Tab-separated table of C-alpha atoms in Angstrom:
chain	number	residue	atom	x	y	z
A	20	UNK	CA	16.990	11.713	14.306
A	21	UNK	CA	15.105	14.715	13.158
A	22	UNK	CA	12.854	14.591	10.219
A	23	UNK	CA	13.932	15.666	6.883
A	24	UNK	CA	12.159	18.361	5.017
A	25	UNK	CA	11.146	17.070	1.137
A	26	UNK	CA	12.294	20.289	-1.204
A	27	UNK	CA	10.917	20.990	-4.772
A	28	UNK	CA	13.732	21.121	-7.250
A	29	UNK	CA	13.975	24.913	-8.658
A	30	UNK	CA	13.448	26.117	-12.155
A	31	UNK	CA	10.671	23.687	-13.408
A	32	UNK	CA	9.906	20.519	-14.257
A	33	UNK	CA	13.018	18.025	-15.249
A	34	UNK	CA	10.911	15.540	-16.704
A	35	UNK	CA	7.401	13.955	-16.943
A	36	UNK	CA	7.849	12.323	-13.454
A	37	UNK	CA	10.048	14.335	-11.989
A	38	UNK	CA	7.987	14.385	-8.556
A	39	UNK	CA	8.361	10.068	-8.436
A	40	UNK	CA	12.473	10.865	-9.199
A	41	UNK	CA	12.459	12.941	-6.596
A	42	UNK	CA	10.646	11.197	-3.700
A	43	UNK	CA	12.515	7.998	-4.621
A	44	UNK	CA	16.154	9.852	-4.259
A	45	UNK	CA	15.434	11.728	-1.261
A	46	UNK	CA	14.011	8.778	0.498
A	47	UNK	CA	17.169	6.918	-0.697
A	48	UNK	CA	19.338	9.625	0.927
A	49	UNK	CA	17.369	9.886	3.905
A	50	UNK	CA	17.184	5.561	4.559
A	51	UNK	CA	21.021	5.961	4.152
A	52	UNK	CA	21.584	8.828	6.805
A	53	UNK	CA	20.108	6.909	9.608
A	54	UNK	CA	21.706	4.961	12.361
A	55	UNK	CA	21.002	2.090	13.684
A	56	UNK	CA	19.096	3.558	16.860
A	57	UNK	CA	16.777	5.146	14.322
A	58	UNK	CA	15.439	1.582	13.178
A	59	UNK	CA	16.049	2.173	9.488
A	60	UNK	CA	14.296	-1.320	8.725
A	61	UNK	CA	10.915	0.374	8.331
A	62	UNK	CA	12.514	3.093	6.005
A	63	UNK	CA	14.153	0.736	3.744
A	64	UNK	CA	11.013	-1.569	3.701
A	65	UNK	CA	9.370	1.450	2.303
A	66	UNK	CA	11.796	2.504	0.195
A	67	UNK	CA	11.853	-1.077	-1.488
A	68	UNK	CA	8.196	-0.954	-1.827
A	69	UNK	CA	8.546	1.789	-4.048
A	70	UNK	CA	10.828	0.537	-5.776
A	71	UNK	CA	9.215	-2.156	-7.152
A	72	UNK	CA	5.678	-0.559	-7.481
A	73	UNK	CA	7.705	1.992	-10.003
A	74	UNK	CA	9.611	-0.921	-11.693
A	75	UNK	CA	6.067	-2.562	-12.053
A	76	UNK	CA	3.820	0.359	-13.342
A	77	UNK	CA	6.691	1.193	-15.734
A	78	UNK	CA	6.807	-1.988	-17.338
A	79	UNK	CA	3.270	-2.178	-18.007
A	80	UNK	CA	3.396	1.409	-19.487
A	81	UNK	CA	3.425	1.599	-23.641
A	82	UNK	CA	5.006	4.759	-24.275
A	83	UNK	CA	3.030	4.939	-27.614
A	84	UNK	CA	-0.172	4.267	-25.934
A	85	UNK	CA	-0.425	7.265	-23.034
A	86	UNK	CA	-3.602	5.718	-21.564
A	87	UNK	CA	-1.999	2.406	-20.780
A	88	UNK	CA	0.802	4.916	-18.072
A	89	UNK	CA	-2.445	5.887	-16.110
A	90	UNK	CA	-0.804	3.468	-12.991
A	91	UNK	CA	2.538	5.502	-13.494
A	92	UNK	CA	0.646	8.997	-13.685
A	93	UNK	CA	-1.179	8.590	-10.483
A	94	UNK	CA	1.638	6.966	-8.632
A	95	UNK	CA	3.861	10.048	-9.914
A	96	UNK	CA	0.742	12.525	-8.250
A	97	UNK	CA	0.978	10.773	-4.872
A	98	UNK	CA	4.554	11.515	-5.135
A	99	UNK	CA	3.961	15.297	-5.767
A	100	UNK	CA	1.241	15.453	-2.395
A	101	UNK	CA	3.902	13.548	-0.926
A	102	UNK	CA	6.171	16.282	-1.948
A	103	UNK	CA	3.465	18.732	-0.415
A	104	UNK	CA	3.742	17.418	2.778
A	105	UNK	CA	7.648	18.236	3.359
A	106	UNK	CA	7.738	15.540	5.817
A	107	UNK	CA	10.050	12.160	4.861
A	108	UNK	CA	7.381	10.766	7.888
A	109	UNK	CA	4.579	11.125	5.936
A	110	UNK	CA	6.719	9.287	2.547
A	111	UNK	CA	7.862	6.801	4.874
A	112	UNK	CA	4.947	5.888	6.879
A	113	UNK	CA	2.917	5.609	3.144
A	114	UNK	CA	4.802	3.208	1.704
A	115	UNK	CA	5.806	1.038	4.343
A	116	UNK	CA	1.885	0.940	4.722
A	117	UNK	CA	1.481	-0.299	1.459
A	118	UNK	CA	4.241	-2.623	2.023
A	119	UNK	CA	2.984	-4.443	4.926
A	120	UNK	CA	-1.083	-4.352	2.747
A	121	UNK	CA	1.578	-6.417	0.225
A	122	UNK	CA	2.787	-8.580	2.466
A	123	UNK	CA	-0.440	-9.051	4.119
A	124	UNK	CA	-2.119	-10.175	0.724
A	125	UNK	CA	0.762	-12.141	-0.242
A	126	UNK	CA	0.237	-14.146	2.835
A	127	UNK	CA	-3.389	-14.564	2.687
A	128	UNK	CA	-3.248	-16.038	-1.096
A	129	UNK	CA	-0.838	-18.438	0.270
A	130	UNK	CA	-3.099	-19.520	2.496
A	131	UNK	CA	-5.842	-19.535	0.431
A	132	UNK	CA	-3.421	-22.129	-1.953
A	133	UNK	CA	-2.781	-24.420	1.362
A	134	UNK	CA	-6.030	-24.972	2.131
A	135	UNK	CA	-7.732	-25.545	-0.996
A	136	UNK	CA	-5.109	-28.186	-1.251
A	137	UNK	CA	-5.774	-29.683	1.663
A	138	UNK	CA	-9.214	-31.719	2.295
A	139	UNK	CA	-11.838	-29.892	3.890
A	140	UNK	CA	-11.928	-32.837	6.381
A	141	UNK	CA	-8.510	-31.818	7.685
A	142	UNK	CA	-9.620	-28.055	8.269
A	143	UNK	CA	-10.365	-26.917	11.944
A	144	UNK	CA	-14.195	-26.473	12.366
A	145	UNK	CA	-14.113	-23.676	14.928
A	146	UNK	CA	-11.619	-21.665	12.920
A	147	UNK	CA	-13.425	-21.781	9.907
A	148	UNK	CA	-16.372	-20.509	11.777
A	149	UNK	CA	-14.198	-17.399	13.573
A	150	UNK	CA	-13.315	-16.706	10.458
A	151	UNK	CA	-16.494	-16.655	9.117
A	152	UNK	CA	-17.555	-14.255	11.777
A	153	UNK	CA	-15.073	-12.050	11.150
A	154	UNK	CA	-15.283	-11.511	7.878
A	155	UNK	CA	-19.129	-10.978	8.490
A	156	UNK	CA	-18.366	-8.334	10.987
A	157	UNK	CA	-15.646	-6.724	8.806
A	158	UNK	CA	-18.298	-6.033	5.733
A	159	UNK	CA	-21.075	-5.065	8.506
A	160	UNK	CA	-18.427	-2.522	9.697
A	161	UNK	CA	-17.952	-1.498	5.924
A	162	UNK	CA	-21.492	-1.225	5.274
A	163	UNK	CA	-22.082	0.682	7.737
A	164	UNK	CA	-19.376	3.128	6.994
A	165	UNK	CA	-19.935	3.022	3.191
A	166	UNK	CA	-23.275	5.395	3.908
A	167	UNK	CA	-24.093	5.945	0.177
A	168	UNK	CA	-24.084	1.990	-0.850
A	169	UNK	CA	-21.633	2.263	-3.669
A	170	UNK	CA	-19.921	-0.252	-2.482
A	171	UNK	CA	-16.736	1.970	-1.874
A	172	UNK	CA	-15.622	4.457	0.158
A	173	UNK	CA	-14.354	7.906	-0.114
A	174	UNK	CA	-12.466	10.002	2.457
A	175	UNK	CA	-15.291	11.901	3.732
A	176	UNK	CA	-16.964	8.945	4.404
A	177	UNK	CA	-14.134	6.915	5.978
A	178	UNK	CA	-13.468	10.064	7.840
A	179	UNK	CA	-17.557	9.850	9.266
A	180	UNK	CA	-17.498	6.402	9.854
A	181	UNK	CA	-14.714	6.538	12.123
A	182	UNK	CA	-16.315	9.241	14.180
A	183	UNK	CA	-19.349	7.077	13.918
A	184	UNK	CA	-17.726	4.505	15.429
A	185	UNK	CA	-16.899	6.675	18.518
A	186	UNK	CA	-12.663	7.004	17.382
A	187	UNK	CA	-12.511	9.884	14.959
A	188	UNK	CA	-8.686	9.788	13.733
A	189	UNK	CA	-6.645	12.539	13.282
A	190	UNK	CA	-6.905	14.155	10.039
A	191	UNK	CA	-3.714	13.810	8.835
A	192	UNK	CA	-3.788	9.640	9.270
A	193	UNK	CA	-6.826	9.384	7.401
A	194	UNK	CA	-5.170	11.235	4.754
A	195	UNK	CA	-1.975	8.560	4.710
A	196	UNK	CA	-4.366	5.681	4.739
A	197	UNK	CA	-5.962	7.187	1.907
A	198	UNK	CA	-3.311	7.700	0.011
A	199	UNK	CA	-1.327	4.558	0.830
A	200	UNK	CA	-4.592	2.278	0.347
A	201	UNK	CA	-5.564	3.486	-2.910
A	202	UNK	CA	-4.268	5.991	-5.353
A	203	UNK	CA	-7.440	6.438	-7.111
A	204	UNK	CA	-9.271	8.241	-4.657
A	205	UNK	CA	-11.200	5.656	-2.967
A	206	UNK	CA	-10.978	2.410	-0.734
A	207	UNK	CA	-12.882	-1.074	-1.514
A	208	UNK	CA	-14.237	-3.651	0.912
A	209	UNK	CA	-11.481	-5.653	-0.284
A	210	UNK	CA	-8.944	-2.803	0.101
A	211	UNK	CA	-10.702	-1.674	3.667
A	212	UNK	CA	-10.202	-5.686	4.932
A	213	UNK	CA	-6.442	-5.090	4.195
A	214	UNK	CA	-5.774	-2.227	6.026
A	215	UNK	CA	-7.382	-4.065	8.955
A	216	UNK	CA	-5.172	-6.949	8.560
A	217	UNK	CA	-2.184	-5.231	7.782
A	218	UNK	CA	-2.850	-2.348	10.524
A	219	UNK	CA	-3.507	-5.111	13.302
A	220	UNK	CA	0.295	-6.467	12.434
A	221	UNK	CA	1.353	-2.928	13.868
A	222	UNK	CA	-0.206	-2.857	17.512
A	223	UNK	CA	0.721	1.237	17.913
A	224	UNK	CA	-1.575	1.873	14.725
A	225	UNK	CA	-4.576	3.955	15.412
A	226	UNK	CA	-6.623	1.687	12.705
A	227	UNK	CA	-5.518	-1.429	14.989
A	228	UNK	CA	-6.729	0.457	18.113
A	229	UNK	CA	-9.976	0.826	16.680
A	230	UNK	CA	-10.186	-2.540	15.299
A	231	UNK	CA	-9.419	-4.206	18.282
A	232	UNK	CA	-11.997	-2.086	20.487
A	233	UNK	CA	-14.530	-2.659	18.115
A	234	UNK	CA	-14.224	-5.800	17.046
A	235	UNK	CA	-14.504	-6.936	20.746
A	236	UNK	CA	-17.248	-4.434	21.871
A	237	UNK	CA	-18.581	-3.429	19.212
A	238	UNK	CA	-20.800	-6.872	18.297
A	239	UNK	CA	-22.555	-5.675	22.066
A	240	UNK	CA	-24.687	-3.463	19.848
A	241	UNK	CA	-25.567	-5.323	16.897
């Protein structure tokens, strides 16, 4: 099915978040008009994502107290680039992104729960050292890309790491990841481990590409 084009409402502005109404009912529209052979699955998941980031962000904004809407605000501005793009793609492959980051972290406290319960007597030895090594090699891999030591990163910098790293991506991915990781400009080491979980769920991923050929070659050179 060919890609819808996003289309700004004429004659100015209906409301405050009038860019967030509109992304939500035109990805609404656009989940509904596909068939099965489209895989709508990944739509909806996105779809549902945003649904309940809105519902969330809107309950936690005080109406009297402007500062305390600053989630809503900047979730309402990635609608409007979103809007920018005039690609549904780019809407859908965002928030499913942040879906699967959910799901990802979701899964990962669980764990965390489960085996704090259990004793550490009953926890596999070799696992818990894999693990270790991986997250060591995860914050090497951010240190190394986070060039100015701030302990975050911006675009321009994930951007040069990747090319660092030998894989530059194409512009217009880093841009999603960007925007789907973290609406307020920036990505944490926390943040950058869940794209790499959540990417390596999606083996077609660019980020899972690179994390699988560096991951295995890349400890050659350290």
């Amino acid at each position: 099915m060919d890609t819808l084009l996003l289309h700004k409402e004429p004659g100015g502005e209906m409301h405050k978040y009038s860019d967030l109404d509109q992304v939500e009912n035109e990805l609404g529209v656009y989940c509904s008009a596909l068939s099965p052979d489209d895989s709508p699955e990944k739509c909806w998941q996105a779809y549902s994502f945003l649904e309940r980031r809105r519902e969330a962000v809107t309950a936690s904004c005080d109406w009297d107290h402007p500062e305390s809407c600053a989630d809503l605000e900047k979730l309402n501005d990635m609608a409007h680039e979103l809007l920018a793009t005039g690609s549904m793609d780019d809407v859908v492959a965002t928030f499913s992104t942040l879906s699967r980051v959910e799901e990802m972290r979701a899964a990962r406290d669980a764990k965390k729960a489960q085996q704090q319960a259990q004793s550490e007597e009953e926890g596999d030895v070799m696992e818990r050292v894999f693990n270790t090594e991986e997250e060591e090699y995860l914050h090497s891999l951010f240190c190394e890309i986070d060039t100015n030591g701030d302990g975050r990163l911006s675009m321009a910098e994930f951007r040069q790491g990747m090319a660092m790293l030998g894989d530059e991506l194409d512009g217009g991915t880093v841009a999603l990841i960007g925007d789907a990781m973290d609406i307020h400009g920036f990505v944490t080491e926390q943040q950058f481990r869940d794209i790499v979980e959540a990417e390596q769920i999606n083996s077609k991923s660019e980020v899972a590409n690179l994390w699988r050929h560096h991951h295995i070659f890349g400890k050659r050179y350290r």
